PDB file of C-alpha atoms in Angstrom:
ATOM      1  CA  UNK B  24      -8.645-117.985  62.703  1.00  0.00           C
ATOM      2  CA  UNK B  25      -7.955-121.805  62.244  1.00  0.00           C
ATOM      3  CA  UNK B  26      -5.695-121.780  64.684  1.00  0.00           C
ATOM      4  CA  UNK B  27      -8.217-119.877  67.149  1.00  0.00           C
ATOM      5  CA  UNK B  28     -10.876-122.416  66.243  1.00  0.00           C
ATOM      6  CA  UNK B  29      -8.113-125.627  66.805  1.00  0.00           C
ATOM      7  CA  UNK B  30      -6.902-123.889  70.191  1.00  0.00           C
ATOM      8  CA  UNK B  31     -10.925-123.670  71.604  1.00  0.00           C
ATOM      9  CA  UNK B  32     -11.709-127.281  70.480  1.00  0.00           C
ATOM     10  CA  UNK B  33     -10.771-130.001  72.760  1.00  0.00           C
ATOM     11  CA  UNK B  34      -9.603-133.384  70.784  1.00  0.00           C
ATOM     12  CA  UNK B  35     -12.370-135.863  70.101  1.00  0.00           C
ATOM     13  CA  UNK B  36     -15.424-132.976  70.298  1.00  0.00           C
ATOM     14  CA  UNK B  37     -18.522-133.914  69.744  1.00  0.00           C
ATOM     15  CA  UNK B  38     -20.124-132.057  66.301  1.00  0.00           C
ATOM     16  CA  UNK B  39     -22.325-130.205  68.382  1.00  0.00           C
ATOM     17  CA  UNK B  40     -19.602-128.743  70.817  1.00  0.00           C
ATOM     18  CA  UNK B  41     -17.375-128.058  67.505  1.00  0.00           C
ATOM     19  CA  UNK B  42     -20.445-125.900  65.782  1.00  0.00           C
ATOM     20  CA  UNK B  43     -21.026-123.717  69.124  1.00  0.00           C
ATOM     21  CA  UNK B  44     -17.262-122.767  69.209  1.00  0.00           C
ATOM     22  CA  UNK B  45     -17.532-122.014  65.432  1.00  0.00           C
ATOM     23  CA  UNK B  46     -20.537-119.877  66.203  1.00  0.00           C
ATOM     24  CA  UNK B  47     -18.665-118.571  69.467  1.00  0.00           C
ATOM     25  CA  UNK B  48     -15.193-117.976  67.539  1.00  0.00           C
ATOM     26  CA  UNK B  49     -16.631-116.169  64.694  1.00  0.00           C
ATOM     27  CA  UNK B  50     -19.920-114.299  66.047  1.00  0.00           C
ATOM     28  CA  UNK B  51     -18.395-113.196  69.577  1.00  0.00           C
ATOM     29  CA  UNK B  52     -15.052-113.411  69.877  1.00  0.00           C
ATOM     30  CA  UNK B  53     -14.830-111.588  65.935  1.00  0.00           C
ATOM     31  CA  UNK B  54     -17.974-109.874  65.877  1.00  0.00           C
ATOM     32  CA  UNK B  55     -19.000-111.096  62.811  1.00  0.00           C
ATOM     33  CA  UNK B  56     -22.718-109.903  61.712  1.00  0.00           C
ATOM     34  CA  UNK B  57     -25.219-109.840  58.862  1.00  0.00           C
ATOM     35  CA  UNK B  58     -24.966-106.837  57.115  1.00  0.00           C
ATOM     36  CA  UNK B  59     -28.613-104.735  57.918  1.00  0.00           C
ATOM     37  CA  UNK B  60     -27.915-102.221  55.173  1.00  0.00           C
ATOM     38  CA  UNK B  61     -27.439-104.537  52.260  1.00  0.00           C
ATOM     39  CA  UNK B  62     -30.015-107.121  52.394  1.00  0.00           C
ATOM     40  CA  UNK B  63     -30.109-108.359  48.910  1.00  0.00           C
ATOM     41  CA  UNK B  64     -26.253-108.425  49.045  1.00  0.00           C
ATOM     42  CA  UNK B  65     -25.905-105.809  46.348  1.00  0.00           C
ATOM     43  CA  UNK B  66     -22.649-104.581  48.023  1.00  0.00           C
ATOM     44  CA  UNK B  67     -20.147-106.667  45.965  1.00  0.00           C
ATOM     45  CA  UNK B  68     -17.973-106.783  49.174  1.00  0.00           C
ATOM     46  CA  UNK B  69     -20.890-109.358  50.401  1.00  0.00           C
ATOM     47  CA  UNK B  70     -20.779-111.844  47.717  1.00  0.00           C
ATOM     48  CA  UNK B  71     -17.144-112.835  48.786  1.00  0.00           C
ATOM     49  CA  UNK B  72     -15.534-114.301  51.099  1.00  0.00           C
ATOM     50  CA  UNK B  73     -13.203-111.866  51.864  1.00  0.00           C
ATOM     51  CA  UNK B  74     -15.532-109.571  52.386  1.00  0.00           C
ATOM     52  CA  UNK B  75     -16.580-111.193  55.830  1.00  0.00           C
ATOM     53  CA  UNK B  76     -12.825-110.403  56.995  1.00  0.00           C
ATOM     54  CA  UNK B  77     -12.628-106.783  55.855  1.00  0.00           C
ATOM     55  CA  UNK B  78     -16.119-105.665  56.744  1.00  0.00           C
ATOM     56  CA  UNK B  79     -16.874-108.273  59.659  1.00  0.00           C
ATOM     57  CA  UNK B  80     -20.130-107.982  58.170  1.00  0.00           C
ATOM     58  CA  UNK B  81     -21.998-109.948  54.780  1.00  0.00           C
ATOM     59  CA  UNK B  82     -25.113-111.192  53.900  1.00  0.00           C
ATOM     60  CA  UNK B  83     -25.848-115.318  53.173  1.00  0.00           C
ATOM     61  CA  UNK B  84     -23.827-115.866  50.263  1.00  0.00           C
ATOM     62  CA  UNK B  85     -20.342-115.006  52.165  1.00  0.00           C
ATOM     63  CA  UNK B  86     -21.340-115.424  55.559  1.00  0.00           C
ATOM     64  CA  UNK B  87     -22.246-119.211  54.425  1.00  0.00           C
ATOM     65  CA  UNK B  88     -18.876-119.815  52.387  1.00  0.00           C
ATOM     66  CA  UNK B  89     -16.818-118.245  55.071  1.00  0.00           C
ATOM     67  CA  UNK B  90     -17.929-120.331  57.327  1.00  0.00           C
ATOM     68  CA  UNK B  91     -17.941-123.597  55.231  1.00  0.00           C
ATOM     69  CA  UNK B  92     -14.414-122.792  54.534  1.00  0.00           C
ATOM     70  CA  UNK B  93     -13.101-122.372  57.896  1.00  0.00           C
ATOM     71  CA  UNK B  94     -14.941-125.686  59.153  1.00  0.00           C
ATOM     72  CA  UNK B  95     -13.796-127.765  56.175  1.00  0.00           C
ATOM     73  CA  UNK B  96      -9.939-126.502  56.892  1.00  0.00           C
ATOM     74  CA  UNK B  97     -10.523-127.303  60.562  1.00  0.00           C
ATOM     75  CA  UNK B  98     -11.365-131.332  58.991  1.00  0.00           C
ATOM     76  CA  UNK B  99     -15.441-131.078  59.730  1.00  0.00           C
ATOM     77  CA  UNK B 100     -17.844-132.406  57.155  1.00  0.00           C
ATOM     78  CA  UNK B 101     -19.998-129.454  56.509  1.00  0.00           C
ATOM     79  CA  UNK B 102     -21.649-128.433  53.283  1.00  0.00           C
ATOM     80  CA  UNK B 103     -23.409-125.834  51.640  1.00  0.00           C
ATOM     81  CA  UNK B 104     -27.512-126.076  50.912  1.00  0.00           C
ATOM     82  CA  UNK B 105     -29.714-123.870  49.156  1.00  0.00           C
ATOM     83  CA  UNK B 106     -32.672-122.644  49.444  1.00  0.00           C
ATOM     84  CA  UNK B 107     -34.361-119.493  47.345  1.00  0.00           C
ATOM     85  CA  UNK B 108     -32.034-116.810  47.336  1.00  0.00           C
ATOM     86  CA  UNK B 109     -30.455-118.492  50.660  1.00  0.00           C
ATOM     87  CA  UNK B 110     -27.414-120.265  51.341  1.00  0.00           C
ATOM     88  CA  UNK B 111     -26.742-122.314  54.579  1.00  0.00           C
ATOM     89  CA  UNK B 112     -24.383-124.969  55.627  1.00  0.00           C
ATOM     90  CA  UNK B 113     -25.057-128.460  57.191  1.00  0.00           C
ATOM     91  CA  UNK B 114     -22.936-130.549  58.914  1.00  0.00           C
ATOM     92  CA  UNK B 115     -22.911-134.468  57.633  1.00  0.00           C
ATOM     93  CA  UNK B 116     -22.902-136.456  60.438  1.00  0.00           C
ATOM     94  CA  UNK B 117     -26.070-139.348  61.775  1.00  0.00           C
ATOM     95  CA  UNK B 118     -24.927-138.636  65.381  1.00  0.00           C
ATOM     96  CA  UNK B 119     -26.164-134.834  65.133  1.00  0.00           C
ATOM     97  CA  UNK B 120     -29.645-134.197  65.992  1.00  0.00           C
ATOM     98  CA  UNK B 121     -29.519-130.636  64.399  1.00  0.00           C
ATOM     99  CA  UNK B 122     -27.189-130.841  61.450  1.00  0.00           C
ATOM    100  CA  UNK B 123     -28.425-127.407  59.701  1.00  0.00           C
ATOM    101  CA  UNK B 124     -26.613-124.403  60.548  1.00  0.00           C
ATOM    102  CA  UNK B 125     -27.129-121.008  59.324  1.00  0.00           C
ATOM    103  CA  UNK B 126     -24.120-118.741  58.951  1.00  0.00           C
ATOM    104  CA  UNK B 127     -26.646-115.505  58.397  1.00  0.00           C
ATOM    105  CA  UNK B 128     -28.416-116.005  61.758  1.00  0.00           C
ATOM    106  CA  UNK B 129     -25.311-116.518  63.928  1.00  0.00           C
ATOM    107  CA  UNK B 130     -25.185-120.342  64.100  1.00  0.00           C
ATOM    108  CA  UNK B 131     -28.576-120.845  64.558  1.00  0.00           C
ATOM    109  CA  UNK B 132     -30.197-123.835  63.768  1.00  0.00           C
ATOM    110  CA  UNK B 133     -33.683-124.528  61.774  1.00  0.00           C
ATOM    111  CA  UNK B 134     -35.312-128.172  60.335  1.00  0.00           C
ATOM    112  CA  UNK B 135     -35.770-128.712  57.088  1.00  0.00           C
ATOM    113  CA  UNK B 136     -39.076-128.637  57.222  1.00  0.00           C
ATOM    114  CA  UNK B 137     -39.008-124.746  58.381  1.00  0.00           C
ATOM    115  CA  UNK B 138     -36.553-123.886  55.691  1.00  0.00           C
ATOM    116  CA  UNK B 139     -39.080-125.373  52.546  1.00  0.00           C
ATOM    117  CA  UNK B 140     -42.054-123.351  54.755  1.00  0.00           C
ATOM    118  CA  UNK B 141     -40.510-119.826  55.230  1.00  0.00           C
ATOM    119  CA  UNK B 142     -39.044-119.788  51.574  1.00  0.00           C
ATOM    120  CA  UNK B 143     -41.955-121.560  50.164  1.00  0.00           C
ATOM    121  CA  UNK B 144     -39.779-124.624  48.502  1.00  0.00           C
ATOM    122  CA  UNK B 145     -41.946-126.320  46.074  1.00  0.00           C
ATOM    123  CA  UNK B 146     -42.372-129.958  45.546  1.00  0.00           C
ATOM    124  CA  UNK B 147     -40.887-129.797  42.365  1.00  0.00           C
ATOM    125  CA  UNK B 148     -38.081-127.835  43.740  1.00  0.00           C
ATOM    126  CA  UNK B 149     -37.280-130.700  46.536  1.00  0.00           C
ATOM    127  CA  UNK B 150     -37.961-133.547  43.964  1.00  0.00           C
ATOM    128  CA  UNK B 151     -35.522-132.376  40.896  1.00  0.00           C
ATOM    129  CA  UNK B 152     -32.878-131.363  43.760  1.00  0.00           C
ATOM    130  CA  UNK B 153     -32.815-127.846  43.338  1.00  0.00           C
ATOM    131  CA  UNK B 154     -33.093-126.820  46.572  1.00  0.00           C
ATOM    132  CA  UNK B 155     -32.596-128.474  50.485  1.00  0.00           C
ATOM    133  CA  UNK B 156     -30.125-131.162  49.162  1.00  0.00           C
ATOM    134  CA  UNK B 157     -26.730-131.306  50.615  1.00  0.00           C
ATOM    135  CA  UNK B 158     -24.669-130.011  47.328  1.00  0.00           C
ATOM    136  CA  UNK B 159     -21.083-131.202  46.547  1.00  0.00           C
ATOM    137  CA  UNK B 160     -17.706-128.629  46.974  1.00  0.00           C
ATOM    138  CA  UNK B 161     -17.895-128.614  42.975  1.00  0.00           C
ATOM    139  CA  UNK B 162     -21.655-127.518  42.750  1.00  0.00           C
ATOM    140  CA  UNK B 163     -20.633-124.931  45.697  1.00  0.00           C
ATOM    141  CA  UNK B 164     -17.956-123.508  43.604  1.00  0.00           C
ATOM    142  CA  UNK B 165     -19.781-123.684  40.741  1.00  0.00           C
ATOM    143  CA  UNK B 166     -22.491-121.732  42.028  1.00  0.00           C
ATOM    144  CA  UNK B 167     -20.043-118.857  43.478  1.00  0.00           C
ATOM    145  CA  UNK B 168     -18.717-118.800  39.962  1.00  0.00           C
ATOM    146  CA  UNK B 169     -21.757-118.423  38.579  1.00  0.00           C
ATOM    147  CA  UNK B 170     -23.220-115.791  41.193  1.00  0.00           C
ATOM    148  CA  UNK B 171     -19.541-113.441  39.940  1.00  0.00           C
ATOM    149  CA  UNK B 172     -21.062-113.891  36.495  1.00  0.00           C
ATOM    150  CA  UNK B 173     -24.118-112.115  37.082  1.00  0.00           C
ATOM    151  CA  UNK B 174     -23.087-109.526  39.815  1.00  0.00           C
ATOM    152  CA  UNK B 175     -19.646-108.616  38.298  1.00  0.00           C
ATOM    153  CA  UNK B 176     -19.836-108.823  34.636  1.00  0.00           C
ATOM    154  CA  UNK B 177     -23.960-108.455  34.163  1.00  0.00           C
ATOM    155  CA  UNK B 178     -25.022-106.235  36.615  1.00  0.00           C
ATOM    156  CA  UNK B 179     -21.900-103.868  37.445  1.00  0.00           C
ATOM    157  CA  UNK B 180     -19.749-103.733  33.904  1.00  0.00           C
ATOM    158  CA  UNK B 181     -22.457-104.953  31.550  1.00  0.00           C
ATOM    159  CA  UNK B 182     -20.685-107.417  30.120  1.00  0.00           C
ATOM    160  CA  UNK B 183     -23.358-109.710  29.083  1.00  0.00           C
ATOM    161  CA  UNK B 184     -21.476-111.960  26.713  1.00  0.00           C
ATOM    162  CA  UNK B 185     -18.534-112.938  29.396  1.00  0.00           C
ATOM    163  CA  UNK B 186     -21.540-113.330  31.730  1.00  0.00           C
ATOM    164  CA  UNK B 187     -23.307-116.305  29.435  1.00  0.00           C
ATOM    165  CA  UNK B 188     -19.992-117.567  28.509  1.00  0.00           C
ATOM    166  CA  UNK B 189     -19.486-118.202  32.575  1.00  0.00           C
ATOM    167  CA  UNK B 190     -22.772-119.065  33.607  1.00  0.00           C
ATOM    168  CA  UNK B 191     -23.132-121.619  30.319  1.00  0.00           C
ATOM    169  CA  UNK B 192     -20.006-123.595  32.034  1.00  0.00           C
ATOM    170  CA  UNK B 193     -21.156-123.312  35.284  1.00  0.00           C
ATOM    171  CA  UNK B 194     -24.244-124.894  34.254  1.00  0.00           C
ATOM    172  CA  UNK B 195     -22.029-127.977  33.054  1.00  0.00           C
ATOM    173  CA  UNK B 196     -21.013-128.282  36.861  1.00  0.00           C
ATOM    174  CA  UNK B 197     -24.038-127.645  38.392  1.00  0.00           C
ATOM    175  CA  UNK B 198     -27.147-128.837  36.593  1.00  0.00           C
ATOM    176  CA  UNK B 199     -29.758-128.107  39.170  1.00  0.00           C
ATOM    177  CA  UNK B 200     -29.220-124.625  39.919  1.00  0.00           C
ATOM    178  CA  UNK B 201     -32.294-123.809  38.691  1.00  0.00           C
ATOM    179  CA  UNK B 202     -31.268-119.755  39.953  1.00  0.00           C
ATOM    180  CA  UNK B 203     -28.407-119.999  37.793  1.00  0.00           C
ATOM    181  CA  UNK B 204     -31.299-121.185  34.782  1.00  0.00           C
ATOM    182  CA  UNK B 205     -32.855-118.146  35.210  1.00  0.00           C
ATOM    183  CA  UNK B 206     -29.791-115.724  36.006  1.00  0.00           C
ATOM    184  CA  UNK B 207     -28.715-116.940  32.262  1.00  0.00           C
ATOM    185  CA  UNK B 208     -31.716-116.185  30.729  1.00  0.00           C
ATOM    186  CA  UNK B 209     -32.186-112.575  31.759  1.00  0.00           C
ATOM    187  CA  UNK B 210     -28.645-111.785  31.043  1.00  0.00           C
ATOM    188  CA  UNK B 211     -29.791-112.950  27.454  1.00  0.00           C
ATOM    189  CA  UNK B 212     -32.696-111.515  27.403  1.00  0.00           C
ATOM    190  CA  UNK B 213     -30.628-108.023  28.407  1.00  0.00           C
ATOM    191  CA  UNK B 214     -27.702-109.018  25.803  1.00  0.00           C
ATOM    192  CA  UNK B 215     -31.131-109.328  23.186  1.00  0.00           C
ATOM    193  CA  UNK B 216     -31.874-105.704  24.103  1.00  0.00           C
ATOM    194  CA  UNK B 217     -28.947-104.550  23.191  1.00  0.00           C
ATOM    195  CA  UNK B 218     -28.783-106.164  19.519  1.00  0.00           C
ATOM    196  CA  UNK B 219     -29.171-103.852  16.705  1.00  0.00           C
ATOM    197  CA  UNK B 220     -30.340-106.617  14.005  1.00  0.00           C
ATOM    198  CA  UNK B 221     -33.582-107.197  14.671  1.00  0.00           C
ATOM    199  CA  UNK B 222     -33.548-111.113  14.073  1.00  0.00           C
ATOM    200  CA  UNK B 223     -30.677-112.085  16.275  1.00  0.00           C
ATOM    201  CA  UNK B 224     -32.252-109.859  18.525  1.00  0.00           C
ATOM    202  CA  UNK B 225     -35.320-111.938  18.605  1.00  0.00           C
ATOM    203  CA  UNK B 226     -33.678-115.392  18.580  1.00  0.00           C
ATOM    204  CA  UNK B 227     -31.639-114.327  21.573  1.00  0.00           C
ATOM    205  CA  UNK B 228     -35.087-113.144  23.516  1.00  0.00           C
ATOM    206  CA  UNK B 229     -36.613-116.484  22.899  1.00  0.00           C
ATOM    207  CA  UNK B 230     -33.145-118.275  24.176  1.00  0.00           C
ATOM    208  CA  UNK B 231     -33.576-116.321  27.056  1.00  0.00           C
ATOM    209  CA  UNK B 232     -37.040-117.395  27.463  1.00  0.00           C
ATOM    210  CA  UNK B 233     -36.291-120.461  27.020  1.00  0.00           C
ATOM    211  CA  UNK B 234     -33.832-120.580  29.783  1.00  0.00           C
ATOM    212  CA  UNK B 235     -36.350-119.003  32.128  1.00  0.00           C
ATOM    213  CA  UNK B 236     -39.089-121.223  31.430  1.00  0.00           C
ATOM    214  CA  UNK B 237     -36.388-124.546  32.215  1.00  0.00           C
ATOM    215  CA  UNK B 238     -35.849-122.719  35.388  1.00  0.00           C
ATOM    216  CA  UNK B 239     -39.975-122.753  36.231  1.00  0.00           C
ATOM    217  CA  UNK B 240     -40.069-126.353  35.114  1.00  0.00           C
ATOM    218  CA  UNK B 241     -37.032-127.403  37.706  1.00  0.00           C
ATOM    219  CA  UNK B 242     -39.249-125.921  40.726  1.00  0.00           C
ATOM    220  CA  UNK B 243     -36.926-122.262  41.195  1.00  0.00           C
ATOM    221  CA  UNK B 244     -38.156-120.359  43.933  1.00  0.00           C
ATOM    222  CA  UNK B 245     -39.781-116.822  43.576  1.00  0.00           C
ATOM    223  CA  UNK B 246     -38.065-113.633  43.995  1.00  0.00           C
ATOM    224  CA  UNK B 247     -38.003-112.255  47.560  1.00  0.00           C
ATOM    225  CA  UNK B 248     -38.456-108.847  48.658  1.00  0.00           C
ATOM    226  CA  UNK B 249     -36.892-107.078  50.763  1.00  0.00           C
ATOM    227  CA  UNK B 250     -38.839-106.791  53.395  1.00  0.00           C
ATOM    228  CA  UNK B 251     -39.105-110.724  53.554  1.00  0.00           C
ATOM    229  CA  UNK B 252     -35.240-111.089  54.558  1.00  0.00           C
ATOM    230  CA  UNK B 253     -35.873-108.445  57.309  1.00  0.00           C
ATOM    231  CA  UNK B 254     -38.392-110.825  58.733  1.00  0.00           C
ATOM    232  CA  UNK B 255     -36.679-113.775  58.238  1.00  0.00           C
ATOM    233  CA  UNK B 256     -33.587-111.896  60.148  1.00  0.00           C
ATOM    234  CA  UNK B 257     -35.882-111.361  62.789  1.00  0.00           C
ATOM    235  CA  UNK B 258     -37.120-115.046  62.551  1.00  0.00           C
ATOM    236  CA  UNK B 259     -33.238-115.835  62.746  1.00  0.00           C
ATOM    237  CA  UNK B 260     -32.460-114.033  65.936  1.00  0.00           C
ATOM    238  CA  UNK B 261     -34.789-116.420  68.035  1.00  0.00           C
ATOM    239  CA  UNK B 262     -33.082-119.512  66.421  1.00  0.00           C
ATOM    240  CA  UNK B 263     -30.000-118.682  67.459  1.00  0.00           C
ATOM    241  CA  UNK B 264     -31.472-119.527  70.874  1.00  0.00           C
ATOM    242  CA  UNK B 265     -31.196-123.222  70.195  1.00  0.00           C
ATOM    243  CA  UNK B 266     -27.993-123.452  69.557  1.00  0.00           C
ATOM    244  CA  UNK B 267     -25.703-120.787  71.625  1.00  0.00           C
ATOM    245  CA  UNK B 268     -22.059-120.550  71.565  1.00  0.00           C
ATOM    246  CA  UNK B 269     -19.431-123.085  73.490  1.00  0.00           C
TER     247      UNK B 269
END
């Protein structure tokens, strides 16, 4: 794929002509796509990487680090950003009018501005840099680290106390995921539930609460249905529009 990507990009390309044969490379010419059955990436094959490679499809968790990946190996400064529930990539660079790029709507591009409307970003979410700010490869990884915690050992093998052990170092790495906050303190909370001492199960509820609650104070998004990633698929469609392929 690298070698694709090297072979299609002309020496001394602007970042603009570099992100359309990204988006042309791994939207055409592979057929890459979001995957329309699993919207709240519940497939576990969409929370990888690999995933986008075996399935050609994912959702914005592996669609974003796939692509990060491949531009970072190809030398390109591009980064992951969140947003509720959403990851994206942006590409560092003063020169580029339209830095934002997002790997689940084929390349497309959107402004900041749109992202903190359609996910309904807080202030305090923008101001204690939870969400919208370029993060670092360390607070990326840390964050794919952390989202294995929760959908490998919580939610499919029910391994709660792996799950905080993970997410508790994560946290170490990455502070402000304020998602991650919250992740921790339901897989408490469901650790607490499972507690036959009544006392430790209480202290372990209130931990969990606790963890929540330092989540709500950091500015975490809501939950978001279903139906709202449908729309914003929809939403995504017309953006790629502004920024076709090479």
């Amino acid at each position: 794929v690298i070698a694709r990507a090297k072979k299609m990009t002309p020496p001394n390309s602007t970042p603009d002509y570099r992100i359309r044969v990204l988006n042309t490379l791994i939207y055409k010419r592979m057929a890459i796509g979001y995957d329309t059955n699993d919207y709240h990436g519940k497939k576990l094959v969409n929370r990888y990487s690999y995933g986008v490679l075996q399935t050609k499809k994912g959702t914005c968790v592996n669609l974003a680090t796939f692509y990060i990946s491949l531009a970072q190996r190809l030398g390109y400064p591009v980064y992951g950003v969140s947003a509720p529930q959403h990851l994206f990539a942006r590409y560092v660079d003063p020169s580029l009018d339209h830095p934002n790029i997002d790997p689940s709507g084929q390349g497309g591009y959107d402004t900041d501005a749109r992202y903190i409307e359609k996910t309904e970003i807080s202030e305090l979410g923008i101001k204690n840099g939870v969400y919208m700010r370029t993060m670092t490869n360390r607070e990326l990884a840390a964050e794919m680290i952390g989202d294995h915690a929760v959908t490998y050992y919580a939610v499919k093998k029910k391994d709660y106390t792996t799950a905080i052990v993970i997410l508790k170092r994560v946290l170490e790495n990455a502070p402000q995921a304020a998602e991650l906050w919250r992740a921790l303190g339901r897989v408490q909370k469901d650790r607490a539930a499972e507690d036959w001492d009544q006392m430790a199960r209480e202290a372990e509820t209130l931990l969990g609460e606790h963890y929540m609650r330092k989540a709500r104070a950091m500015g975490v998004g809501k939950p978001l249905t279903e139906d709202y990633w449908k729309d914003i698929l929809k939403k995504n469609r017309k953006a790629e529009e502004s920024r076709p392929g090479a």
